[in-house]
Amino acid sequence: MFALEAARLTPKSAKRTVVVFAESKGKLTPAAQMVDEGTDGLIRATLRTGRYQGGAGELTRITLQNHAITQIIVAGVGKLSGMQRRDWWKSGMVIGKQFDALGVKEATIALGDLDTTDETFAAATALIEGIHMALYRFDQFKEVKEHQQPRFERLIIHTNTRTARQIEEETPRLAKLLAATDTTRTAANLPPNVANPEYMAEQARKLEKLGVKVEVIDEKQMKKLGLNLFLAVGGSAAPEDQPRMVLMHYNGAKSAKPTALIGKGIMFDTGGYNLKPSNSMGGMKFDMCGAAAVLGTMQALAERKAKVNVIGVMACAMNMVGQNPFLPDSVYKSYKGLFVEIGNTDAEGRLVLADAIAYTIDKFEPEQIVDLATLTGACMVALGGGYAGLFSTSNALANALAKAGDDTGERLWRMPVDDFYAAKTHVADINNDGSPYGGASTAAVFLKRFADKTPWAHLDIAGTSNVERGVNGTHSELGHATGFGVRLLTHWLENASAATEEGATPKRRRGRPAGTRAPRAATPAIPGVKRGRGRPRKNA
Ligand code: BES
Ligand code: MN
Ligand code: ZN
């Protein structure tokens, strides 16, 4: 991550680029008003003449001469009082993209003081998350490296003293979370001729130095254990690309039963003998984004020493056309014992997940299970990139996940998992295909049979895990893999652990009770900005 400081500024920390915020119709925030006064009203003047409205996500740039500040980026927030944490994160991504485009190396964000210190702190950390994520680069296969181009290096957040202290305290933890999102994105961005199932096992082993215990189940053990669905999908790959089930154990709490996170890790999905049509196959390297999100989340939890017990499972396989075919109409006995008829070899994700879920329950008796999978095109059709599908047998679990989604911007929309959607078969207990309608729920109902009585939630991240198909969504400011799930799950698990520790809701940060107004902060001095005399004028 870039270097980060949070402070009331001193003349030494003067930066050439300052970011300020404006509400719709160009109304400046108090911090922006100060910058405006110090720059002879240039912001107001510019906003009056231009088309800039200050709508959320809108940006405008002002260049200055003869000032310590040489450019001002005005970022629209719509209505300041309505800004949620996730909106600040979005805004951070837009601002980060702008830094990159302009080659900005250092900048100051004039955030100032929101209604409460809680809100100010939440806004600041969300901005940092967004900026970092926007600056991510994937250039290992480019001859001219993007990292040879100017890179953003240092950010100063200008806010009240208390929030500044909180941000400074939080910075190392934030950096760890953001490095974990990078891990997920890079694993997902790698092409299938580089990242095979064994590659994911190697990435997991890198977490051993953080105290994560790693077990890898290879194709031979799968055969012995009866993980027949897993093996059916992965068995037709080349010898070096054979399937792996990777289990990562992290124990940060004393006794509690673990939560299991299970990710679909199809390193490439050709569809198998039900081969995908030509124009649907490109991008199927992303069919392991669920597994990559589990990897990143385990890294974040271990690095941040979260007080939780978690088992991360990556169900890794390649869905290929090959020597050891897995054919439609075949019937396999699953690890759980249920017989599964193969209606479609392209519905492979639910097969590897079914065995991974049943095995995890059998061996570790988790308290609850969350699986993440790029499972269905149908979910993408339903929700686009705006939300991941949330399917669950537990309202408490679903609500807690949805809340974490709302806070982080990795949003979830609840979808049905009624048995009504189950695929029919005359031959076996269950079929992996179904009607062309309601396909996301059909897939979820299939998984539910394997999760059985264990509280379970399934996140279909087909539309949100990458932005290759041009869908407008939660992370559409980013390119390629988005890292969807890492911030969501880390946030959810850490807040849940804080709640159980204190027997109630997570501890509030130091500061005023929610909803009470901040006393008006003394006007901090911004370098290169003369203090306005008297009270700020009403908006022009
Ligand atoms: N990996 C795909 C789902 C997918 C499709 C993800 C497009 C991202 C973009 C999954 O394995 C798949 O092929 N699902 C089929 C299921 C069908 C055969 C029942 C689908 O969605 O068409
Ligand atoms: Mn498929
Ligand atoms: Zn797939």
CSV table of N, CA and C and ligand atoms in Angstrom, one decimal, residues 264 269 276 284 287 344 346-350 374-378 380 432-433 462 469, ligand 1:
chain,number,residue,atom,x,y,z
A,264,LYS,N,-15.3,-22.2,-4.9
A,264,LYS,CA,-15.2,-22.9,-6.2
A,264,LYS,C,-13.9,-22.5,-6.9
A,269,ASP,N,-12.8,-23.4,-17.0
A,269,ASP,CA,-14.1,-24.2,-17.3
A,269,ASP,C,-14.3,-24.2,-18.8
A,276,LYS,N,-18.5,-25.5,-23.9
A,276,LYS,CA,-19.1,-24.1,-24.0
A,276,LYS,C,-19.0,-23.6,-25.4
A,284,MET,N,-13.1,-17.8,-18.7
A,284,MET,CA,-13.4,-18.9,-17.8
A,284,MET,C,-12.2,-19.2,-16.9
A,287,ASP,N,-13.1,-18.7,-13.3
A,287,ASP,CA,-14.0,-19.6,-12.6
A,287,ASP,C,-13.5,-20.2,-11.3
A,344,ASN,N,-25.4,-32.3,-17.1
A,344,ASN,CA,-24.6,-31.4,-17.9
A,344,ASN,C,-23.2,-31.3,-17.3
A,346,ASP,N,-21.2,-29.1,-17.8
A,346,ASP,CA,-20.8,-27.7,-17.6
A,346,ASP,C,-21.4,-27.2,-16.3
A,347,ALA,N,-22.2,-28.0,-15.6
A,347,ALA,CA,-22.7,-27.6,-14.3
A,347,ALA,C,-21.7,-28.3,-13.3
A,348,GLU,N,-20.4,-28.0,-13.4
A,348,GLU,CA,-19.4,-28.7,-12.7
A,348,GLU,C,-19.1,-28.1,-11.3
A,349,GLY,N,-19.4,-26.8,-11.2
A,349,GLY,CA,-19.0,-26.1,-9.9
A,349,GLY,C,-19.8,-26.7,-8.7
A,350,ARG,N,-21.1,-27.0,-8.9
A,350,ARG,CA,-21.9,-27.6,-7.8
A,350,ARG,C,-21.4,-29.0,-7.5
A,374,THR,N,-18.4,-18.8,-8.6
A,374,THR,CA,-18.9,-18.2,-9.9
A,374,THR,C,-19.8,-19.3,-10.5
A,375,LEU,N,-21.0,-19.5,-9.9
A,375,LEU,CA,-21.7,-20.7,-10.2
A,375,LEU,C,-22.6,-20.7,-11.4
A,376,THR,N,-23.3,-19.6,-11.6
A,376,THR,CA,-24.2,-19.7,-12.8
A,376,THR,C,-24.3,-18.4,-13.6
A,377,GLY,N,-24.4,-18.6,-14.9
A,377,GLY,CA,-24.7,-17.4,-15.8
A,377,GLY,C,-26.1,-16.8,-15.4
A,378,ALA,N,-27.0,-17.7,-14.9
A,378,ALA,CA,-28.3,-17.2,-14.5
A,378,ALA,C,-28.3,-16.1,-13.4
A,380,MET,N,-25.9,-14.0,-13.0
A,380,MET,CA,-25.4,-12.8,-13.7
A,380,MET,C,-26.5,-12.1,-14.4
A,432,ASN,N,-27.6,-32.8,-11.7
A,432,ASN,CA,-26.9,-31.5,-11.6
A,432,ASN,C,-27.3,-30.4,-12.6
A,433,ASP,N,-28.3,-30.8,-13.5
A,433,ASP,CA,-28.8,-29.8,-14.4
A,433,ASP,C,-30.2,-29.3,-13.9
A,462,ALA,N,-20.7,-14.9,-9.8
A,462,ALA,CA,-20.4,-14.9,-11.2
A,462,ALA,C,-20.4,-13.5,-11.8
A,469,ARG,N,-16.9,-8.8,-18.5
A,469,ARG,CA,-18.0,-8.8,-19.4
A,469,ARG,C,-18.7,-7.4,-19.5
B,1,BES,N1,-18.7,-21.2,-14.5
B,1,BES,C1,-20.0,-21.3,-15.1
B,1,BES,C2,-20.9,-20.1,-14.7
B,1,BES,C3,-20.6,-18.8,-15.3
B,1,BES,C4,-21.1,-18.4,-16.5
B,1,BES,C5,-19.8,-17.9,-14.6
B,1,BES,C6,-20.7,-17.2,-17.1
B,1,BES,C7,-19.4,-16.7,-15.2
B,1,BES,C8,-19.9,-16.3,-16.4
B,1,BES,C9,-20.7,-22.6,-14.6
B,1,BES,O1,-19.8,-23.6,-14.4
B,1,BES,C10,-21.6,-23.0,-15.7
B,1,BES,O2,-21.2,-23.3,-16.8
B,1,BES,N2,-22.9,-23.0,-15.4
B,1,BES,C11,-23.9,-23.3,-16.3
B,1,BES,C12,-24.9,-24.2,-15.6
B,1,BES,C13,-25.9,-24.9,-16.5
B,1,BES,C14,-25.1,-25.9,-17.4
B,1,BES,C15,-26.9,-25.6,-15.7
B,1,BES,C16,-24.6,-22.0,-16.8
B,1,BES,O3,-24.7,-21.0,-16.0
B,1,BES,O4,-25.0,-21.9,-17.9
